[in-house]
Amino acid sequence: MDLNLKKFEVWFVTGSQHLYGDDTLRQVEDQAQQIAAAINDHPKIPVTVVHKAVLTRSADIRNLIAQANADNNCIGLIMWMHTFSPARMWISGLNMLAKPYVHLHTQFSQDIPWSDIDMDYMNLNQSAHGDREFGFINTRLRKARKVVVGHWKDEEVIERLNVWMRAAAAWQDGQGAKIARFGDNMRDVAVTEGDKVAAQIQFGYEVNGYALGDLVERVNAVTDQEIAQLIEEYEASYTLTDRVKEGGPARANLLEAARIELGMRKFLEEGGFKGFTTTFENLVGLKQLPGLAVQRLMKDGYGFGAEGDWKTAALLRAAKVMAVGLPKGTSFMEDYVYHLDPAGMRILGAHMLEICESIAADKPVLDIQPLGIGGKDDPARLLFEAPPGPAICASMIDLGNRFRMIVNEVDTVTSPEDLPKLPVARALWAPKPDLKTAAACWILGGGAHHTVFSQALTTEYIEDYCEIAGIELVVINENTTVADFKNELRLNEIYYHLAKGI
C-alpha cells in the first residue's frame, strides 16, 4: 500500500498589493520563495511544499483557488500576507475554496534592525497587520482554519505545520476512500452502528458490505507456493512458538492463517480498499477468525474495525496516514479490563486478536491459541506488549445530529507482572487525569469501547483533523474535571444545534 506523503502538495500562497511598487513586490516574491523552499526542505515536513506566485488581485486569487480545488495532489494551502493585502479581494476566492488551509502568521526577518529600520523596511514587512486583515475576513466568513504564529525558522512553527500537513493528508486520503465490511455489525451493539450516508457527506469515504463468499473465493484460490513464501516471511519477522514451527501440532492452523491473509490482501488490493471490518459472528467459509491477517494488514496502513465497526476502521486509516514516518505505532484498540488498585489505577487494552504490531515494544511472538468465541479453529495471532510512553485513545461516535470525536490522553506503562496465560497483544495505560475522572467523562461523552490507540500522534493531530472535517472534538487530559466536561458537552449541544442554521 502506497503511503508516501511526498506525493501530496501544499501550496504556499502569499498575499500583497500593488500599492508598494514593483521593487517591493519583487522582494515579496523572492522572500516568499525562500520561506517556501526552507519549509519544503526541512526534514520534518512530510509533503511537498510548492511556492505559488504572489497574489495581488481578486481574479488571480480565484484562478489559483480553482486550480487548487481541481488538483488531486494539492491537499491544502499555507496562506501568508507578507505585506498588507486588502481582504475584500480574498472574499470570492475563500468562498470557493474547498481545500483545508493554515494561516501562517510570520515575518521574513526574525528581528527588528533597530539601527537601520526605515519606512522602506516598514512597508515591506507588514505581516503584523496584513495578517490581521486577512484573519478578519476569514473570521467574518466563518472559515475554519489553523493559525500558526512565529518565525518560519522556529522548530515549533515547523512542527505545527508538520502536524497540520499530516492531518490534511489524511483528509485528502479519505476523499473517495473505500471501506469494506465483511459481515455486519455485531448483533444488538449500538455504538458501532452509524449513518453511512452522513459519514460519506461529512468525511468523503464510502462504506459498503461484501458477501463473505467473495472473500472466501479469494482465500480458496491461494496457492501452496504463495503460502510457503509468506510462511518464510513469518519465520523471518517473528519468534514462532514450538506449536507453530514446522512439525508442530498447530502448524496447519498457521498455514491456514497465511491463506486467509493472502486472500484478504488480494480482495482489498483488487478493490482499492483502504480499510475493512470483520465480525466473529459471520465466518462462513473461513476456518478461523482472521487475527494475524488483520494485525499485518494494519501494520501496512489499512484501517480496521472489529465487529463491523466501520467508523473506527476509517479513523484508524486516517491516523495511519497522519503517522507515516513517525516513530512508534498506531493500532485498533479496546478498553478491556481495569486495575482498580488505589495506588495506581490502570486500563488494560487489548482485543480478541486484532492489535497492530506497530505498537510492539519487542519482536512479536507468533502463536496459535484457542479463542473461545466464534466456533472456529484456533486462530493465529501475534503476542506483544506496547512500550511505555505517552499516547492517545481516540473514538468517533455518531450522535444522530453530528459526529463527535473523543480523545483521552494517557501514559502507557509496563505491566508490573508477566501475563503468561493471556495470549493477546496488549497495552497497559494510566489515563489522564486519573482513571475515575477519565472513565466518567468518556462515558458521559458517549465514547465507544473501540478506539484508535496511538503512541505516534498527539491530540493536536486529531484536533487539526476535526477542524478540517468540521466535527466536534472533546478532550480528556490532565486538566479535565467532570463538572467542566459536563458543561462543555452542554454548551457543545447548543452550539452544534445553532450552527446548522448559521
Short mmCIF file of C-alpha atoms in Angstrom, two decimals, residues 134 156 276 420 431:
data_model
loop_
_atom_site.label_atom_id
_atom_site.label_comp_id
_atom_site.label_asym_id
_atom_site.label_seq_id
_atom_site.Cartn_x
_atom_site.Cartn_y
_atom_site.Cartn_z
CA PHE A 134 -6.65 38.51 6.41
CA GLU A 156 7.85 24.95 16.92
CA PHE A 276 -12.15 -3.07 6.37
CA PRO A 420 1.61 -15.87 30.83
CA PRO A 431 -5.48 7.63 31.66
#
